[in-house]
Amino acid sequence: MATRKAAKTKANGPAHVPSGPSQVLAVVYGTLLLVYLRFIFSAGITHDPAKVMTQALPGLLLLHMGYCVVVLGNKPGRKIGTDVSTAMIAAALSVFFSVIIFGLLVLFGAPAISLVHNTFVCAMHMSILAVLPLFFTYHLDSKVWADIIAMRRPLDHVYAASVCTLIGAWLGAIPIPYDWDRPWQQWPITILAGAYLGYFVGTLGGIALELTKSLCSKTKKTE
Amino acid sequence: MTDRLGPEERQMAAAQRAYTAASRGEGIETPAVAYVPRTMSFEWTWKYFIGLFLWMVLYDAIGVGFFTRGFLLSRSVLTDVSPSDWQLTELHEPPHIDNGCWTEPKFDKAIMLVIDALRFDFSTPQPGSNKPYHNALTVMSELNQNQPNKAFLSKFVADPPTTTLQRLKGLTTGSLPTFIDAGSNFAGSEIDEDNWVYQMWALNQTVYQCGDDTWDALFGKYFAAANPYDSLNVWDLYTVDNGVKEHLLPAYKSGNYRMSIGHTLGVDHAGHRYGPDSPKMTEKLQEMDEYIREIIDSLDDDTLLIVFGDHGMDSKGDHGGESDLEVDATLFMYSKKDWVAPNDQISEGGYPSIPQIDLVPTLSLLMGLPIPFNNLGSPIAEAFLGPNKDPKALANVLQLTSAQIENYRQKYGFDDLGGLYKKTVKVDSSKAGMWESIVSNHYNFQRTNLDQCRSLWAQFDFASIFAGFAIIGSSLILMILYSRLPILDVEGSLEKLCNYSGLSAFMTAPAFYALASYGAFGESWPFDALWTSGLGFCVGTLLGYSIYYIRHFSKKLQRAEIGTIAVILITLIHVALFTSNSFTIWEDNILSFLLSTIGFGLLINAAQLPSSNANRAKAISHSIMFLILTRTSAVSRLCREEHGDKCSTTFYSSDASSVSAPYTVALLILGAFLLPLLVKGFLIESGSDHGSAKFHIWGLFGVMMSVAVYWFLDLFVTEQLKWSDPLFGDIELLSNMKLTIARIVLGVTLLAANVSWMFGLCVEVKYTKKDGVNQAQILGYSNVYGAQYLLLVLNFFGAILLVSKPLGGVMMIIQMYHIMTTIDLLHILETPASIGPVILAVLGNAYFFSTGHQATIPSVQWDIGFVATNTISFPLTHLALVLNSLGPQILSTVSTPLLVLWKIPPVRKSSLLFASCGQSMLVSVAYQTAVTLSAAVFATHFRRHLMVWKIFAPRYMLGGLTLIVVDVVAVLVVGFGVGNIINHVKKTFGTDAKKTVTANTSLKSDLGEQWDALQ
């Protein structure tokens, strides 16, 4: 037990996540994504989930890449927009990563044969939401990724958003069994909505954690 | 070396476990008990634990018994049929009968219109009310007022539960409703008591039915024609009603049918969907009003029209319970000729109140049919008195009914009500008003009988229900408290705790019995002496336990750590499922989802292991395997009716069949090759594939192949496969071969293999020459308990495999692999002691659904009862059914001690190890208890729910049964399995304190020296 604890505290360095104004921007962006979700719903996701979700993919990809470049890549001493190529690589990686998310969805009980298209598009949404910023921030540092998978990293708002996206998708499964016969109970609409909401909540929660942490360290310093 | 994967580390991991630390006297927590901890001898721990678990069986059985007795109303079903030519000798001045059976029929034909949930106040005048459901359906009261000799209107009181299925049974058989009709055919909802539909069919009289398909399910084969409509879709107010309108009158007018039945659901659905207080209800009632008028217009003179509601609805529009609003329905009878006695009180707005079962003798005798054998109702007086109020006609039918009821009472074995029937039939013809006195005597007899039956059969008994809650709940609390104690205290306090509780219970149980026999609890005490003594037993246990517990441990419970929180969360999720009918229906998918979540948590836990840990890769691959196996097991499904089209059955070869597809047998054969290899793979890591393991693994292969052959032959018997070879065409020969195989497999797995198991260990001494010195090693030393115990699990597995249908068998193989993976994984992760048993319990519950079961009575695989016998015989049939239905839970329970025993070397304090196993069994049983308690509580909470008898009550039955079976299996596991293995190791390796093996030596990898030293 002792060794495991030590490993936990020795997580690989502090997060490279910018703070200050970019936190505000992150919240704004999270809200923007909720608006985007509303837009997906008004585009008729309940009539044809697969089609509407597929059409919404490029938009999400662009939004998220833009967010990475403008907000996450905003570090002191660097011009905004220098990381476009990184963002593109991260985007490509996250699209590939959706295969793993798809696998996870199936392992959690998604239909394996029917509705593959729906499930896969949902996995792509989740992968872009959760994994793209991680690839952008941490590149392919295997140590960091091992920590990410083992839930050993401190919860900055990027990581928290990713974790909460998955938790939100998990919670999204809850309304499906109800016998309400609503169109939005179709697979995988609730999962998708849960993921987006989770992303937003995770961003907020992560920022709250960061703020309390910095407050604590400040008070310690003044003492 | 015995162990390629870091033997020292493994030994250290094992050493970290509490009991080993304790057994070595290093770093023991100070025990809570005030006295110096005096650990018992192993033999006594063994005995006391058997006692503890036996105690638990009894305690839980009493709790489940109390609840069941209060909740599931039960009576015996007699399948006798009333004869059509019954000559009654007692009948006083019997009238001459030309045609008809027991009476001259009064009507040629009849139309029966059932308006589901037609409450009494919907159809009677409610002056001044402006509720949407009042004064909308007026035709009945108008006719009753204007044509009192032609129309009859009354309150029609239902016997709860007020659900349509139960009501229709009552309205056709004349008997009181119960949930378990003991002795009836569980498998189908088909009715098997005598009823008037059957009687008409038997007399070649045609019956037509349209509307609610419940009729079709109950009486389908007795109808000359029918147009059933789906009754479950409460969102649809129109389809059924329009169907009835389309078919009922044309069927009547065609003249082909003596009886035409229509059953509309619009009013009921409007109630469920919108509640009575809605304009939809007005609309629906007005529609019914018009339709009744339309029917009356087309009636001829010799037709009887009967309109009634089978139950009412409560203020929210639901029904199922026993409130006045739910039980008070409407009965209306009409014919164009003068036939009925007028209602004297109509001017004051008074209506007669009639039990629903009275319709049965009334209808039978009006139509000249025999009264159904089980009938308890009485003829409606007005219908037989006639317009002239002639008591002689009524007295005649009353005598017939009384004779039928007395015949039933004798057959059922009731007491004779103090000779009441004899007094009733004695007629004093000298007195004036003789007929009147006959009428009142017979009514008295029939109602006395009905009251007695009703008090025996038809009430929710809340005293029993709450006693059941209290007992099951207290057993849960006792188990949790005990399993939260530090292990030293568990073992140290066992003796006293058992003595205290036992003594106290043995004093209170007889005391309660005596007090109850002398009536000391007062008149209103609801239980008889035997049940009271059961209650006393529980109270005594609780008392003794609490006295001891509070004195010694009140402050010493272990604090909750992360693992415990996970345990609580998992349990809460499962327990919370029963708060909703949807979640209860989809429990199968939800449990898989829960299991996947657990697997994912384990995966993260495995990833958190330091990379220096040599077992990290194995832990990760195990947890991924856990996820894959969970998903694979979820592929096999049996849909229940409520799943609708969102589910398709994969367990059988198609949605509409109940035979297994041939490919499943091929999978079974594949499994017979794979599983023994997998078992060997798990054992080989600790060098335990020696000794008795070799023999058992081959035995496992043999048993699994035999089972596969059994099901292969079954394919020919069920004609799934055909072969021109005469051998495979001879069904009788094949059946005999099947029977032989089945009996051999059961004998081997349940008896022979277990006896041989008692004397084996998976160890072998190997001599090597090292540096010129002869050395001996004990192979399998580091897993001496676990490996051997796994073989016992495999014995049970073999028996369960035989009684599983082929795909169920494949799922059991997967579960076996799943269990082994889980145990190895949890061993590497060193999870807290309480989490393993709960994961295994969830696993068992999830595989219950994978093996083609659901929490419904129709999904029980009754045909499995005949695997090893041709006729129903105790115990083979019952054993097969239990092993088939609860096999996954049983397998999980049997495997639970492996969590403690897996991969540890012999320990010095055997009694502590035993206590540790006992504690993990307690956690497992506590989990099942929590689930059962929740199912019981919510079944009671939803007793007015539309589907209580379809969803919640069957789930409770599953829970209660699982709890008892798991309890019994726990006794076997602790008494036979764990006790024997620990005892055997203790004897073989001499690990008692007085022997020379010291703690440090077991940490050395080269154990052979010690072995030699011992020799």
Short mmCIF file of C-alpha atoms in Angstrom, two decimals, chain B residues 697-871:
data_model
loop_
_atom_site.label_atom_id
_atom_site.label_comp_id
_atom_site.label_asym_id
_atom_site.label_seq_id
_atom_site.Cartn_x
_atom_site.Cartn_y
_atom_site.Cartn_z
CA ILE B 697 -9.10 -31.79 -14.14
CA TRP B 698 -9.45 -34.97 -16.16
CA GLY B 699 -12.63 -35.66 -14.26
CA LEU B 700 -13.90 -32.21 -15.15
CA PHE B 701 -13.21 -32.89 -18.79
CA GLY B 702 -15.08 -36.17 -18.57
CA VAL B 703 -18.08 -34.61 -16.86
CA MET B 704 -18.25 -31.75 -19.31
CA MET B 705 -18.02 -34.09 -22.29
CA SER B 706 -20.78 -36.26 -20.82
CA VAL B 707 -22.97 -33.20 -20.40
CA ALA B 708 -22.26 -32.17 -23.97
CA VAL B 709 -23.20 -35.67 -25.15
CA TYR B 710 -26.37 -35.44 -23.08
CA TRP B 711 -27.45 -32.29 -24.84
CA PHE B 712 -26.30 -33.63 -28.18
CA LEU B 713 -28.66 -36.59 -27.75
CA ASP B 714 -31.34 -34.16 -26.64
CA LEU B 715 -31.14 -32.48 -30.05
CA PHE B 716 -32.32 -35.74 -31.59
CA VAL B 717 -35.00 -36.29 -29.00
CA THR B 718 -36.44 -32.81 -29.66
CA GLU B 719 -35.97 -33.46 -33.40
CA GLN B 720 -33.75 -30.45 -33.86
CA LEU B 721 -31.39 -32.75 -35.69
CA LYS B 722 -32.24 -35.84 -37.65
CA TRP B 723 -30.13 -38.73 -38.77
CA SER B 724 -31.13 -41.69 -40.82
CA ASP B 725 -29.19 -44.01 -38.54
CA PRO B 726 -31.73 -46.13 -36.66
CA LEU B 727 -29.93 -45.51 -33.37
CA PHE B 728 -30.65 -41.81 -33.52
CA GLY B 729 -34.22 -42.35 -34.57
CA ASP B 730 -35.09 -44.46 -31.54
CA ILE B 731 -36.34 -41.76 -29.20
CA GLU B 732 -36.97 -44.11 -26.33
CA LEU B 733 -33.47 -45.50 -26.45
CA LEU B 734 -32.04 -42.01 -26.63
CA SER B 735 -34.10 -40.90 -23.65
CA ASN B 736 -32.81 -43.81 -21.64
CA MET B 737 -29.24 -43.01 -22.60
CA LYS B 738 -29.82 -39.40 -21.56
CA LEU B 739 -31.23 -40.48 -18.24
CA THR B 740 -28.28 -42.76 -17.57
CA ILE B 741 -25.75 -40.06 -18.40
CA ALA B 742 -27.57 -37.55 -16.24
CA ARG B 743 -27.67 -39.84 -13.22
CA ILE B 744 -24.03 -40.78 -13.58
CA VAL B 745 -22.99 -37.13 -13.84
CA LEU B 746 -25.09 -36.13 -10.84
CA GLY B 747 -23.76 -39.04 -8.81
CA VAL B 748 -20.19 -38.25 -9.72
CA THR B 749 -20.35 -34.51 -9.18
CA LEU B 750 -22.50 -34.42 -6.07
CA LEU B 751 -21.26 -37.53 -4.28
CA ALA B 752 -18.20 -39.37 -5.56
CA ALA B 753 -16.11 -36.37 -6.48
CA ASN B 754 -16.80 -34.67 -3.17
CA VAL B 755 -15.81 -37.71 -1.17
CA SER B 756 -12.57 -38.11 -3.08
CA TRP B 757 -12.03 -34.35 -2.73
CA MET B 758 -11.93 -34.64 1.03
CA PHE B 759 -8.75 -36.70 0.93
CA GLY B 760 -6.71 -34.84 -1.63
CA LEU B 761 -4.42 -31.83 -1.82
CA CYS B 762 -2.92 -30.15 -4.86
CA VAL B 763 0.65 -30.62 -3.68
CA GLU B 764 3.51 -32.86 -4.63
CA VAL B 765 6.97 -33.32 -3.19
CA LYS B 766 9.72 -32.96 -5.74
CA TYR B 767 13.29 -34.02 -5.06
CA THR B 768 16.10 -32.21 -6.75
CA LYS B 769 19.82 -32.34 -6.45
CA LYS B 770 21.40 -29.01 -5.76
CA ASP B 771 25.13 -28.59 -5.15
CA GLY B 772 25.35 -32.27 -4.53
CA VAL B 773 22.74 -32.22 -1.76
CA ASN B 774 19.37 -33.84 -2.13
CA GLN B 775 16.62 -31.34 -1.63
CA ALA B 776 12.90 -31.64 -1.56
CA GLN B 777 10.36 -29.00 -2.59
CA ILE B 778 6.67 -28.95 -2.02
CA LEU B 779 5.03 -27.96 -5.26
CA GLY B 780 1.82 -26.07 -4.71
CA TYR B 781 2.69 -25.04 -1.17
CA SER B 782 1.91 -21.37 -1.78
CA ASN B 783 -1.66 -22.10 -2.88
CA VAL B 784 -2.38 -25.08 -0.75
CA TYR B 785 -5.91 -24.10 0.31
CA GLY B 786 -7.09 -22.28 -2.79
CA ALA B 787 -6.16 -24.85 -5.39
CA GLN B 788 -7.87 -27.66 -3.57
CA TYR B 789 -10.92 -25.57 -2.78
CA LEU B 790 -11.24 -24.62 -6.45
CA LEU B 791 -11.69 -28.30 -7.20
CA LEU B 792 -14.69 -28.37 -4.89
CA VAL B 793 -16.19 -25.43 -6.76
CA LEU B 794 -15.69 -27.40 -9.95
CA ASN B 795 -17.66 -30.32 -8.50
CA PHE B 796 -20.66 -28.08 -7.93
CA PHE B 797 -20.07 -26.55 -11.33
CA GLY B 798 -20.36 -29.95 -12.98
CA ALA B 799 -23.74 -30.61 -11.40
CA ILE B 800 -25.04 -27.19 -12.37
CA LEU B 801 -23.74 -27.62 -15.91
CA LEU B 802 -25.79 -30.76 -16.36
CA VAL B 803 -29.06 -29.10 -15.46
CA SER B 804 -28.43 -25.99 -17.55
CA LYS B 805 -29.78 -25.84 -21.06
CA PRO B 806 -26.95 -25.80 -23.64
CA LEU B 807 -26.53 -22.04 -23.91
CA GLY B 808 -27.06 -21.78 -20.17
CA GLY B 809 -24.25 -24.32 -19.81
CA VAL B 810 -22.01 -22.21 -22.01
CA MET B 811 -22.81 -19.24 -19.80
CA MET B 812 -21.98 -21.28 -16.70
CA ILE B 813 -18.60 -22.11 -18.25
CA ILE B 814 -18.06 -18.41 -18.85
CA GLN B 815 -19.11 -17.67 -15.29
CA MET B 816 -16.64 -20.22 -13.97
CA TYR B 817 -13.87 -18.54 -15.92
CA HIS B 818 -15.16 -15.15 -14.80
CA ILE B 819 -15.03 -16.23 -11.16
CA MET B 820 -11.48 -17.55 -11.44
CA THR B 821 -10.37 -14.36 -13.16
CA THR B 822 -12.02 -12.24 -10.50
CA ILE B 823 -10.45 -14.16 -7.67
CA ASP B 824 -6.97 -13.99 -9.10
CA LEU B 825 -7.44 -10.31 -9.91
CA LEU B 826 -8.70 -9.40 -6.45
CA HIS B 827 -5.82 -11.35 -4.98
CA ILE B 828 -3.32 -9.25 -6.91
CA LEU B 829 -5.12 -6.00 -6.14
CA GLU B 830 -5.36 -6.83 -2.43
CA THR B 831 -8.83 -5.33 -2.24
CA PRO B 832 -10.46 -4.97 1.17
CA ALA B 833 -12.09 -8.15 2.38
CA SER B 834 -15.69 -7.06 1.94
CA ILE B 835 -15.59 -6.11 -1.73
CA GLY B 836 -14.86 -9.54 -3.17
CA PRO B 837 -17.96 -11.33 -1.87
CA VAL B 838 -20.17 -8.54 -3.16
CA ILE B 839 -18.63 -8.62 -6.63
CA LEU B 840 -19.15 -12.36 -6.75
CA ALA B 841 -22.74 -11.95 -5.58
CA VAL B 842 -23.46 -9.39 -8.33
CA LEU B 843 -21.82 -11.78 -10.76
CA GLY B 844 -24.14 -14.56 -9.67
CA ASN B 845 -27.20 -12.38 -10.00
CA ALA B 846 -26.14 -11.18 -13.46
CA TYR B 847 -25.54 -14.70 -14.75
CA PHE B 848 -28.96 -15.68 -13.48
CA PHE B 849 -30.32 -13.65 -16.36
CA SER B 850 -27.73 -14.94 -18.83
CA THR B 851 -28.78 -18.51 -18.25
CA GLY B 852 -32.22 -17.90 -19.68
CA HIS B 853 -34.08 -16.80 -16.58
CA GLN B 854 -36.10 -13.78 -15.61
CA ALA B 855 -37.79 -12.79 -12.40
CA THR B 856 -41.09 -14.16 -13.72
CA ILE B 857 -42.87 -17.40 -13.10
CA PRO B 858 -43.26 -18.37 -16.78
CA SER B 859 -39.48 -18.21 -17.29
CA VAL B 860 -38.80 -21.07 -14.88
CA GLN B 861 -37.38 -23.91 -16.96
CA TRP B 862 -39.75 -26.60 -15.73
CA ASP B 863 -38.62 -29.17 -18.26
CA ILE B 864 -35.24 -29.33 -16.50
CA GLY B 865 -37.02 -31.09 -13.65
CA PHE B 866 -36.99 -34.19 -15.83
CA VAL B 867 -33.31 -34.28 -16.60
CA ALA B 868 -32.59 -37.15 -14.26
CA THR B 869 -36.05 -38.67 -13.83
CA ASN B 870 -38.99 -39.50 -16.03
CA THR B 871 -41.61 -38.59 -13.47
#
